[in-house]
Amino acid sequence: MPAATVGQTPSLSTFVKSLKTNSIESSIELLASLLKRRQIKNSRQCALATAQLLLRVVAAERIKDPQKLIDRIRDVGRRLVAAQPREMAVGNIVRRILGVVREVIESQAGDDGSGSSAPSTPTSPAHRQSKRPMISHSFSSFTPLSHSAAMPYDMHPRPGTPMDSSASTVDGMADLAAPRRPGLASSASYASTAPQNASLLSFLEHPLGRSPAGTPPSRNSPRMTPVQSSTELNKEKIDIKAEVIDGIKELLDELEVVDTQIAESALDHIHSNETILTTTSSQTVQKFLSTAARKRKFTVIHAEAYPNDHEITHATILNGGKKSSGEDEEADERWKPLTALGITVILIPDTAVFALMSRINKVILAPHTVLANGSLLAAAGASTIALAAQAHHVPVVVLSGVYKLSPVYPFDTQELIEYGDPGKVVPFEEGDFMSKIDVQNPLYDFVDAELVSLYVTNLGGCAPSFLYRIVADHYRVEDTDLSAKTG
Amino acid sequence: MSTVAPEVTAPSAEDQKISPAELKKRAKAEKQARRAAQKDQKPEDEAQSAEPQSAAATAPGVNGEMKAHETPASALQQQQPKAEKPQKAQPPKLSKQGSQEAEPHHKRTGSQAQQMPLRRRPSQTGPPTKVAPKKESKQVELFSHLYTQPRRHTIEGVSKDVHPAVLALGFQISSYEICGSSARCVAMLLAFEEAIQDYTTPAGASLARHLTAHYLSPQIEFLKSCRSISESMGNAIRWLKKLIVEIDPSTPEQEAKDELCERIEVFIRERITITDQAIAASASNQIKNGSVVLTYAKSSIVEKTILEAHAKGTKFRVIVVDSRPLFEGKQLATSLMHAGLEIEYLPFSAISHAVKQATVVLLGAHSMLSNGRLQSRIGTASVAMQAAKRDIPVIVCCESVKFSGKVALDSIVLNEIAPAEELLLPTRSTPSKPAPKDGDEEAEAKPKALSDWKEIPRLQLLNLMYDVTPAEYIRMVICEYGSLPPSSVPVVHRLANEGM
Amino acid sequence: MPPKAKKGAPAQKSKTSEDEREEPLQAVVFADAFETTFVPFTLERPRCLLPLANTPLIEYTFDFLASAGVEEVFLYSGNHTDQVEEYFKKSKWTRPTAPFSLEIIRSNARSVGDAMRDLDQKQLITGDFICVYGDVVANLPMETAIAAHRSRREKDKKSIMTMVLREAGEAHRTKSQNLCPCFVIDPVTERCVHYEQVRPRQTPRLDIAEEVLKDHVEVEVREDLVDCGIDICTPEVLAQYTDNFDWQAPRRGFLYGVLKDFETMQLSVHTHVTSEGYAARVKNLQAFDAVSRDVVARWAYPLCPDVNMVADQTFQLGKGCVYKEDGVVLARSSVLGRKSVLGKATSVGEGSVIQESVVGRRCVIGKRVRLDGAYIWDDARIGDDTIVERAIVANEAAVGKGCHVHPGALISYGVRVADGTVVNGSSRITKAKRRRSSGAAQAGKATTDPKIVGEGGEGYELAVDDDEDEKLESLAPGDIYNMSNAALSDDSISTLDSDDEHESLDEDSKRRSSRSESFASINSDESGDTRRRAADFHHEATASIVDALQKNEDVNNIQLELQALKLSSNAEDKQVRRTVAVGLMKRIAGLVESGTSPKDAVSKTLSPNKLLIQRSVSTNKEEFSEQVEFLLYMQTDLVHRQQGDKILLFVCNVLAHDDLIEAEGFEQWWEDPRSSATEELAEVRKETKQLVDVLVASDDDDDEDEDEDDESD
Amino acid sequence: MANEPFNIVSTYRRLLAEDEDLTMPVAAIEALIQGLANTPASTVSETLDLVSKLTAQLKQSIPNSISLSAGTDLFQQYLISNLQRPSDRGDFDQIRAHLVQNGKLFVERAKAARETIAGFGRHFIRDGDVVLTNGGSRVVGSLLRSAAESSNNRGSIRFKVIYVISPNKTAMEDESTANIAALRERDIPVATIPSTAVAYCIGQVTQCFVGAEGVVENGGIVSRMGTYQIGMLAKAAGKPFYVVSESHKFVRLYPINQQDLGIEQDVVDFRTAKGSVKDDEGAERSERDEGVADMEGKEGAGGKAAICEPHEAVDYTPPHLISGIITESGVLLPSAVSEELIKIWF
């Protein structure tokens, strides 16, 4: 529509454009309202939007005190998450970026790390119990990382009652552990970083901190740099900003390449002439399959995911990437439809899944979100597919970028489900029907971890049981609960 | 799984009278036509009956048309069989003509008429013209054994022996106007009744021998060509043949025919009508106060059951899960809604949410297989599976006439493939919306629309009719012989369908 | 959202934002719809702030505008503007981060027309603008509509407006139950060629001008559309309003007018029919109910409670469309049924059952209470064992123990209903006094009526102002018709002076359906459309008279204007008469309510305006029928006015005194069966009895007898 | 062997007796510390030796040593990791000193941990839930209590509890009855069922919580008899099965089956008219197992391990039945437990 751009309903692309011109505050407001109106939805777009926004936010901040920056990001994050709690990618990205900031600060300020994180003490479980998580399932404090705590205790001699100091161990630990932790795009192999081995011992160790002359273990001594003067700090702050921005840029790049990275491992998972079942129009899955298609011939059975995604699914099958993700972001993701690559694609209604499952060798799913315990949320119908697969002992492979991994532990799966527009099930026009009959249209399904055979992330494959570690590597304990008041 | 003829084209009241009544009325009119025709054509008849179909196909083709038009018999005679030959040469033209004829024919069958033809149109023009060359590439190899010749929606090339009533029925079936195992069965028997009444044993042949072999079988063939016949129909036919053979040759023809019709009536009543009530009665006891009944698509028995329970004053909720492309559940929901029940209507994708609330699952059947598995509308298996996982009792309501001697492990060997075009249905708009409209909607939405899937190499659409539910998901089967575990289906089958 | 959000089409370079800044998308919002459909609530709160599913209506409207990419909003507010301003001071819409600039315009406009004219003077509108009421709930994508509008307008300057309409099947709860618009559309050009309002379930007879049919090969007659009052207008529209000072309403005034003189003006109005998204107007209580249910059942997705449109909301969706805010306390044995909404810090007592209800914040629901389809607003308290069905209980109101509130009842702000009271469906209880003149006057404390609220309660039954009862019943869908007929049978004429453009015709035709012998006779001869024109005329004329009277204009001017109107819509004298009668009565009643004694009110109004009456009622000795009619009109109109009987008495007194009506006139009137057709009528005229007796003293006793009979029935 | 004035076992018992809330591992640590205090050990090796001796002694004399061994192991590991670093003697003295000083502190922290866990209760229990638990465990009790109390800003939580109580009245039962009473106090409906009825009512349960005596290396748990079957039933019914345990109960033990717990409990006691038929082989074997189980070869210590009282009997619940382990620092998947333990020892 030529002249009509004024009236145009906003989307990710328009948002990103508006970022350049808008004031920060209104950009935040805008994104929040876009999320609320579901005008930006599905993990990838949310992730991109959030990252872009925070990039702006950080760029605009004048950083006096790094803690300010952290608080600022937290605050923005809180607002975004509140806008649409069920798009967890938003929260994930915010946490990742917070991680970047903390890391930068620590590597900058060395021991200041403790200082910078001290205010965030309350995030430790001891205090958290008194606070209400934003959406109550975000009982997110629960990541295994959190009890890799306390070792560094001896490094921050701090008076205080056992309680609150034991609390602060969490942060202290995390901070000091950080520098050892590789960049956020790190691979899972870094799982057990040395200081964590203290976890259980912390129970005993703490008092060392209070002992008169707690000389630290030698291997830690390098960190015993004396507290810098504030002037020093300020000097360093300058490049903190720069580094953080770089960090976010990295993150954005990761989001760009994530599908390609996942696709790289395609050939390790798909062999010749197998029959693969998939559903919805996930860009990740499509890339994955088409990569495999270059080398191997196989058959794809595609369930159409009625009533929410079928149109876009059809589009994907017919025309490949161009239109698939609706009017969303960059022109980058545009790929040929599988059929063009010589792959036979059989489109079936979701109902036929069970009937065909006995002839399928692999089910490939793309989640909406992956949860800390290895279970996942995916487009409605996924649980039926996964269950049918289990009944026929067909492996279920889940392709998920790390940005979809959420530290959230699913207490109440019901709360995670978004209910969509019943008008997609029964047209609104049918007055009698719609007024007398409850029509519901859940958008997501909860798929239990035990139904998933394998996760393939951009860091490689792993079993659902090991997911907790990858999650732990990417999120800081003190950030998992964004609603926690800091300082 | 759907209703008996009357309710079949359910939503609107008028066709309730129509379908059966229509059948009769039309038959009446056509009877004369046919009588006349046969008189004049006797000689040809003899000749062709010897010849194979192909030869026969020409003249009868005319017969068929003529009957659909109900043009007076004399009109037929004007046209020469030869004259047809060239026409038959170019199928497309013929088919077009055919579809045109099919439509006025549908029109007469009541409200559904407006939508049925439209809904059908793709497959009507489709099979003969476009698909014919490409078909190989468009068939899913896995199911190649199921791709019979495309369903018949036109009457060209129909054997002239096919009785008008049967002819009419054939089209109603192929267009889902009459849909559902028992419904089709009943309709078929009714049609046969008329056919038999119009039957005259040719000189020198005994009714018992000739009727089945030379008269009934073409009818059956025709029905098969319209849509592969259901288990219940099979059973009924088997029973009928047995019956005919048993007729004492000495009995005078008319008497014998009346006898047959008499027995058919009885069969319908005993094996289906009464049975349904019996089943509904016992199944409705499974619905308690406060229970939440989950059902899938549409089954006449389940519907009866629910209404029965409601009539008893039981307070309960119903969850109807529905699926593309037939949206049968919508009919069910609507009719239950009018009965004033509290209903929740969910798309297939929401099963997992549906079973969370459900306390009992009621399913209808296309047929019960002898290894205790349930063959029913595609998707049923998934529902049963989800329910079984949550340990919710899954109950199948099924007349014994649907019990089958066959066994099947998966849904692939035994199944039926519906025209893929059905999947092109407009999804956001009411079924009544014409299919072509949907076409352009999609077209403007994206460069290639699903509607031109045939042009896209290596893209296939698969539209199965049934799937097979493993026995372990089924807690109970309710038939007129009472409630039984799936394992004892064969027992009842012997008793009911072979025992007599 | 901020302008730039909309710049640039998706996924490709946007046009530089300058050329768009040339015409920012503007919107005009009418905070109140110039109807009284939400009385009594609108006596104390502005309509646009009434909570729908615990969110003020205006929020939905603004959210819609924001998502449509509007950049400037002008909010026209008549009633309670201070409250509106107060609200927006706090809301996010006035913050710098707001998606659009908001300007609240105080106006005493009495109709959309007035507002439009005012807007035209103010010269605020630069380009195309969207025009909506402040009660629109919609999420449909506007871009296509706007695009279409733009392209059309580029082609043809004469296409001045595009109406956005939502498809909805035949019977639809979200459509107006008792009257639905019928658009005749040229499917090719999407031009609306004819517009009428018809009653569902009646075969309407449309009178489409034959030239219309001539120059359109094909026309669609569509009755299946929800008209949610969303119009995309060009500035030309404003000009039109200004040119035609008598256009009040956008549909029956503007649209009707534009279509009528299409031949002369060549102005065209187009439609944009969408089957996507949701759109509805909370026009009256029935719509309020329907839309609330749509919103709760997520048909308006994503505009559902759990979106938490207002900053501090914390709704969460539970199973079966149950929305709870934080801090809701449910007793163990309480049952929270499907499709319910519970606001923050609301507590529900043991054994209470709530279903399909919306409960505001900080409400206290007692034990064993049953809420079925009820709307309980913030801070209300419901006593133990009380049953509330499809009814509204407004803020701070309190319903005692063991009460039963029937469907359709409205309990306004701060009212307290004593224990064990039964509130019937038609009653609307309030504490605020009725204010005729919108806005200004302060609410006088009304006297509590124990009959209604029980001993120790507070509040009184609001006198049913003739034009309202429909919509009130319509909250309880079941009994719309019988109820309204009951209400109608007596004051059929006076229903004509409804402020509500949408309902007037409806009642008009309803009157015919409910055959109250009284005045059916008068119009029974009229054909459908003359009656409608009558409706138009009467509607406008009455308004202008009352208006003029308030301004104490000179009689002659009034007379002139009346004459003009009469000619323009070649109304018959009869109608003029009716208008004058009703107009005067309205004015008087108005005065009376604002405290002046009937006597003064009457003299104040009548004495200067005798002329009017003289003109409309010929006083030649032979023909009394006109006088009789005049009296009847007054009588009927007064039936529902406060102290109507008194007024009638004084009026008659004056009339007799000034010989505007002779004794015979009165006599015939008195004898006329129609004047005592119903209880009320009889009631009203009781007072006047002596007067008449005196007047007709000369005549013999048989009148007397008749009188007896009359009163006895 | 242990020096007369100080008796580790009695100390341990006394500690447990003195403090209601004290868990066995903590008690064990306490005891060891006191032991350390009472005996002058000047060198690292001496200290370690002493500790291990005391440990062995303790384990041997306490019938069910699994839980406490968690404490002792932890303690030893701590000493090792701290003392055997290349570092000066001052370091050693300090550590020893601080240990001796801070005994009480550990106890407090242990309790703090429990409170923390209890604090999480609210998140696990939703409105309308029906929770099944088997009595005894203090931490489960406090978790439920806190859930019952926390009807704060998130609105009230209405849940019911089914308590599985074993027929034989024991100290444990008093514990559970106390819990039950406490819950009923707080207006939480509680039903008590015998362990035989679990399968019957598992259908209406929404989730299960159980305590643990020890969390073993593969993420499984050792808990009082009957937990295993509850776990299996929960699994069969597809209900989440949570273990609630402080992380200091992680014990370095890897049982491969029920017999492999390394403790002697004659649950299965075949009898004839002549009385119990008990082959000493079995006794021997199990004894040796035990030796393997606790890494200190306790043959040195010799002597006969006491036999568990029936009410102290425990069983082993394998990890695949466990949905999550709730510790003071979060919900762990069973798979995470082994990581934690691995990290301590290597």
Short mmCIF file of N, CA and C in Angstrom, two decimals, chain C residues 196-285:
data_model
loop_
_atom_site.label_atom_id
_atom_site.label_comp_id
_atom_site.label_asym_id
_atom_site.label_seq_id
_atom_site.Cartn_x
_atom_site.Cartn_y
_atom_site.Cartn_z
N GLU C 196 -30.33 2.28 5.83
CA GLU C 196 -31.54 2.33 6.65
C GLU C 196 -31.32 1.52 7.91
N GLN C 197 -32.19 1.76 8.86
CA GLN C 197 -32.13 0.91 10.05
C GLN C 197 -33.36 0.04 10.06
N VAL C 198 -33.15 -1.25 10.24
CA VAL C 198 -34.29 -2.16 10.19
C VAL C 198 -34.30 -3.00 11.45
N ARG C 199 -35.44 -3.57 11.71
CA ARG C 199 -35.53 -4.44 12.87
C ARG C 199 -35.30 -5.86 12.43
N PRO C 200 -34.42 -6.57 13.16
CA PRO C 200 -34.17 -7.97 12.79
C PRO C 200 -35.46 -8.77 12.90
N ARG C 201 -35.48 -9.90 12.27
CA ARG C 201 -36.64 -10.79 12.30
C ARG C 201 -37.90 -10.07 11.79
N GLN C 202 -37.71 -9.04 10.99
CA GLN C 202 -38.86 -8.46 10.30
C GLN C 202 -38.40 -8.19 8.89
N THR C 203 -39.21 -8.52 7.94
CA THR C 203 -38.77 -8.24 6.58
C THR C 203 -38.90 -6.74 6.36
N PRO C 204 -37.74 -6.08 6.29
CA PRO C 204 -37.76 -4.63 6.16
C PRO C 204 -38.11 -4.25 4.72
N ARG C 205 -38.81 -3.15 4.60
CA ARG C 205 -39.02 -2.65 3.24
C ARG C 205 -38.11 -1.43 3.07
N LEU C 206 -37.10 -1.60 2.25
CA LEU C 206 -36.19 -0.49 2.00
C LEU C 206 -36.75 0.33 0.86
N ASP C 207 -36.71 1.64 0.98
CA ASP C 207 -37.11 2.42 -0.19
C ASP C 207 -35.86 3.02 -0.81
N ILE C 208 -35.33 2.32 -1.78
CA ILE C 208 -34.10 2.75 -2.43
C ILE C 208 -34.48 3.59 -3.64
N ALA C 209 -33.88 4.77 -3.67
CA ALA C 209 -34.21 5.69 -4.78
C ALA C 209 -33.94 4.98 -6.09
N GLU C 210 -34.85 5.14 -7.04
CA GLU C 210 -34.72 4.30 -8.25
C GLU C 210 -33.47 4.69 -9.04
N GLU C 211 -33.05 5.96 -8.95
CA GLU C 211 -31.84 6.30 -9.72
C GLU C 211 -30.66 5.47 -9.19
N VAL C 212 -30.68 5.27 -7.85
CA VAL C 212 -29.62 4.43 -7.28
C VAL C 212 -29.61 3.10 -8.00
N LEU C 213 -30.78 2.51 -8.07
CA LEU C 213 -30.86 1.20 -8.71
C LEU C 213 -30.49 1.33 -10.17
N LYS C 214 -30.79 2.46 -10.74
CA LYS C 214 -30.47 2.62 -12.17
C LYS C 214 -28.97 2.55 -12.36
N ASP C 215 -28.24 3.43 -11.68
CA ASP C 215 -26.83 3.53 -12.06
C ASP C 215 -25.93 2.54 -11.32
N HIS C 216 -26.51 1.56 -10.64
CA HIS C 216 -25.67 0.49 -10.10
C HIS C 216 -26.14 -0.85 -10.63
N VAL C 217 -25.24 -1.46 -11.39
CA VAL C 217 -25.61 -2.75 -11.99
C VAL C 217 -25.99 -3.73 -10.90
N GLU C 218 -25.22 -3.68 -9.83
CA GLU C 218 -25.33 -4.71 -8.81
C GLU C 218 -25.25 -4.04 -7.45
N VAL C 219 -26.16 -4.35 -6.57
CA VAL C 219 -26.04 -3.82 -5.20
C VAL C 219 -26.20 -4.96 -4.20
N GLU C 220 -25.42 -4.90 -3.14
CA GLU C 220 -25.57 -5.86 -2.05
C GLU C 220 -26.36 -5.19 -0.94
N VAL C 221 -27.34 -5.88 -0.44
CA VAL C 221 -28.06 -5.38 0.72
C VAL C 221 -27.58 -6.17 1.92
N ARG C 222 -26.88 -5.50 2.82
CA ARG C 222 -26.23 -6.24 3.90
C ARG C 222 -26.78 -5.83 5.25
N GLU C 223 -27.30 -6.82 5.91
CA GLU C 223 -27.85 -6.58 7.24
C GLU C 223 -26.98 -7.27 8.29
N ASP C 224 -25.94 -7.91 7.81
CA ASP C 224 -25.15 -8.77 8.70
C ASP C 224 -23.90 -8.05 9.21
N LEU C 225 -23.94 -6.72 9.24
CA LEU C 225 -22.73 -5.99 9.58
C LEU C 225 -22.85 -5.33 10.95
N VAL C 226 -21.77 -5.43 11.70
CA VAL C 226 -21.71 -4.67 12.95
C VAL C 226 -21.18 -3.29 12.61
N ASP C 227 -22.00 -2.28 12.85
CA ASP C 227 -21.54 -0.93 12.61
C ASP C 227 -20.96 -0.38 13.90
N CYS C 228 -19.63 -0.36 13.96
CA CYS C 228 -19.01 0.02 15.23
C CYS C 228 -18.59 1.48 15.19
N GLY C 229 -19.19 2.25 14.29
CA GLY C 229 -18.99 3.70 14.30
C GLY C 229 -17.57 4.13 14.05
N ILE C 230 -16.80 3.31 13.36
CA ILE C 230 -15.45 3.73 13.00
C ILE C 230 -15.48 4.28 11.59
N ASP C 231 -15.27 5.58 11.46
CA ASP C 231 -15.30 6.20 10.14
C ASP C 231 -13.96 6.83 9.84
N ILE C 232 -13.51 6.66 8.62
CA ILE C 232 -12.33 7.39 8.16
C ILE C 232 -12.83 8.55 7.32
N CYS C 233 -12.55 9.75 7.78
CA CYS C 233 -13.17 10.91 7.15
C CYS C 233 -12.12 11.82 6.53
N THR C 234 -12.54 12.54 5.52
CA THR C 234 -11.72 13.64 5.01
C THR C 234 -12.24 14.93 5.64
N PRO C 235 -11.43 15.98 5.64
CA PRO C 235 -11.88 17.24 6.24
C PRO C 235 -13.20 17.69 5.63
N GLU C 236 -13.42 17.31 4.38
CA GLU C 236 -14.67 17.67 3.72
C GLU C 236 -15.87 17.35 4.59
N VAL C 237 -15.78 16.23 5.31
CA VAL C 237 -16.90 15.81 6.15
C VAL C 237 -17.29 16.94 7.09
N LEU C 238 -16.27 17.55 7.71
CA LEU C 238 -16.56 18.63 8.66
C LEU C 238 -17.32 19.74 7.95
N ALA C 239 -16.81 20.08 6.80
CA ALA C 239 -17.46 21.14 6.04
C ALA C 239 -18.93 20.79 5.84
N GLN C 240 -19.17 19.58 5.45
CA GLN C 240 -20.55 19.15 5.23
C GLN C 240 -21.39 19.39 6.47
N TYR C 241 -20.86 18.95 7.61
CA TYR C 241 -21.63 19.15 8.84
C TYR C 241 -21.97 20.62 9.01
N THR C 242 -20.96 21.45 8.76
CA THR C 242 -21.19 22.87 8.97
C THR C 242 -22.28 23.37 8.02
N ASP C 243 -22.19 22.93 6.78
CA ASP C 243 -23.19 23.40 5.81
C ASP C 243 -24.59 22.98 6.23
N ASN C 244 -24.70 21.77 6.72
CA ASN C 244 -26.03 21.30 7.09
C ASN C 244 -26.17 21.31 8.61
N PHE C 245 -26.58 22.47 9.11
CA PHE C 245 -26.56 22.64 10.56
C PHE C 245 -27.48 21.63 11.26
N ASP C 246 -28.42 21.04 10.49
CA ASP C 246 -29.40 20.19 11.16
C ASP C 246 -28.91 18.75 11.27
N TRP C 247 -27.74 18.46 10.70
CA TRP C 247 -27.24 17.09 10.83
C TRP C 247 -26.72 16.90 12.25
N GLN C 248 -27.28 15.93 12.93
CA GLN C 248 -26.82 15.68 14.30
C GLN C 248 -25.98 14.40 14.36
N ALA C 249 -26.55 13.33 13.88
CA ALA C 249 -25.90 12.03 14.06
C ALA C 249 -25.15 11.62 12.80
N PRO C 250 -24.04 10.89 12.98
CA PRO C 250 -23.23 10.52 11.82
C PRO C 250 -23.96 9.60 10.85
N ARG C 251 -24.88 8.79 11.37
CA ARG C 251 -25.57 7.89 10.45
C ARG C 251 -26.89 8.50 9.99
N ARG C 252 -27.82 8.60 10.91
CA ARG C 252 -29.16 9.03 10.48
C ARG C 252 -29.14 10.50 10.09
N GLY C 253 -28.13 11.23 10.52
CA GLY C 253 -28.02 12.60 10.09
C GLY C 253 -27.14 12.69 8.87
N PHE C 254 -25.84 12.56 9.11
CA PHE C 254 -24.85 12.79 8.06
C PHE C 254 -25.04 11.83 6.88
N LEU C 255 -24.86 10.55 7.18
CA LEU C 255 -24.88 9.56 6.11
C LEU C 255 -26.18 9.68 5.32
N TYR C 256 -27.26 9.73 6.08
CA TYR C 256 -28.57 9.80 5.43
C TYR C 256 -28.62 11.02 4.52
N GLY C 257 -28.17 12.13 5.08
CA GLY C 257 -28.19 13.37 4.31
C GLY C 257 -27.36 13.25 3.05
N VAL C 258 -26.11 12.82 3.23
CA VAL C 258 -25.20 12.76 2.09
C VAL C 258 -25.80 11.89 0.99
N LEU C 259 -26.34 10.77 1.41
CA LEU C 259 -26.91 9.87 0.41
C LEU C 259 -28.10 10.55 -0.27
N LYS C 260 -28.89 11.25 0.56
CA LYS C 260 -30.13 11.81 0.02
C LYS C 260 -29.79 12.77 -1.13
N ASP C 261 -28.87 13.71 -0.85
CA ASP C 261 -28.61 14.65 -1.94
C ASP C 261 -27.32 14.28 -2.67
N PHE C 262 -27.16 12.99 -2.91
CA PHE C 262 -26.02 12.56 -3.73
C PHE C 262 -26.13 13.19 -5.12
N GLU C 263 -27.35 13.16 -5.61
CA GLU C 263 -27.55 13.68 -6.98
C GLU C 263 -26.97 15.08 -7.09
N THR C 264 -27.26 15.90 -6.09
CA THR C 264 -26.81 17.29 -6.17
C THR C 264 -25.34 17.41 -5.82
N MET C 265 -24.95 16.81 -4.68
CA MET C 265 -23.59 17.05 -4.18
C MET C 265 -22.56 16.11 -4.80
N GLN C 266 -23.00 14.94 -5.21
CA GLN C 266 -22.07 13.95 -5.78
C GLN C 266 -21.05 13.45 -4.75
N LEU C 267 -21.35 13.69 -3.48
CA LEU C 267 -20.42 13.18 -2.46
C LEU C 267 -20.71 11.69 -2.22
N SER C 268 -19.67 10.93 -2.07
CA SER C 268 -19.90 9.48 -1.92
C SER C 268 -19.28 8.97 -0.62
N VAL C 269 -19.93 8.01 -0.03
CA VAL C 269 -19.44 7.39 1.19
C VAL C 269 -19.18 5.92 0.89
N HIS C 270 -18.04 5.46 1.29
CA HIS C 270 -17.69 4.07 0.99
C HIS C 270 -17.66 3.24 2.26
N THR C 271 -17.62 1.92 2.03
CA THR C 271 -17.58 1.02 3.18
C THR C 271 -16.35 0.14 3.07
N HIS C 272 -15.85 -0.27 4.20
CA HIS C 272 -14.78 -1.27 4.21
C HIS C 272 -15.25 -2.42 5.10
N VAL C 273 -15.64 -3.50 4.47
CA VAL C 273 -16.19 -4.63 5.22
C VAL C 273 -15.07 -5.62 5.50
N THR C 274 -14.85 -5.93 6.77
CA THR C 274 -13.78 -6.86 7.11
C THR C 274 -14.33 -8.07 7.85
N SER C 275 -13.73 -9.21 7.62
CA SER C 275 -14.11 -10.40 8.40
C SER C 275 -12.98 -10.75 9.34
N GLU C 276 -11.97 -9.89 9.40
CA GLU C 276 -10.84 -10.11 10.30
C GLU C 276 -11.04 -9.28 11.56
N GLY C 277 -10.47 -9.79 12.65
CA GLY C 277 -10.41 -8.96 13.84
C GLY C 277 -11.77 -8.77 14.49
N TYR C 278 -11.75 -7.94 15.51
CA TYR C 278 -12.96 -7.75 16.30
C TYR C 278 -13.29 -6.27 16.34
N ALA C 279 -14.55 -5.95 16.32
CA ALA C 279 -14.94 -4.54 16.44
C ALA C 279 -16.36 -4.46 16.95
N ALA C 280 -16.57 -3.65 17.94
CA ALA C 280 -17.92 -3.48 18.47
C ALA C 280 -18.01 -2.15 19.20
N ARG C 281 -19.22 -1.63 19.30
CA ARG C 281 -19.44 -0.40 20.06
C ARG C 281 -20.25 -0.74 21.29
N VAL C 282 -19.82 -0.24 22.42
CA VAL C 282 -20.61 -0.44 23.62
C VAL C 282 -21.66 0.66 23.65
N LYS C 283 -22.69 0.44 22.85
CA LYS C 283 -23.64 1.50 22.56
C LYS C 283 -24.64 1.62 23.71
N ASN C 284 -25.07 0.46 24.18
CA ASN C 284 -26.07 0.47 25.25
C ASN C 284 -25.76 -0.71 26.17
N LEU C 285 -26.60 -0.89 27.15
CA LEU C 285 -26.29 -1.92 28.14
C LEU C 285 -26.25 -3.31 27.52
#
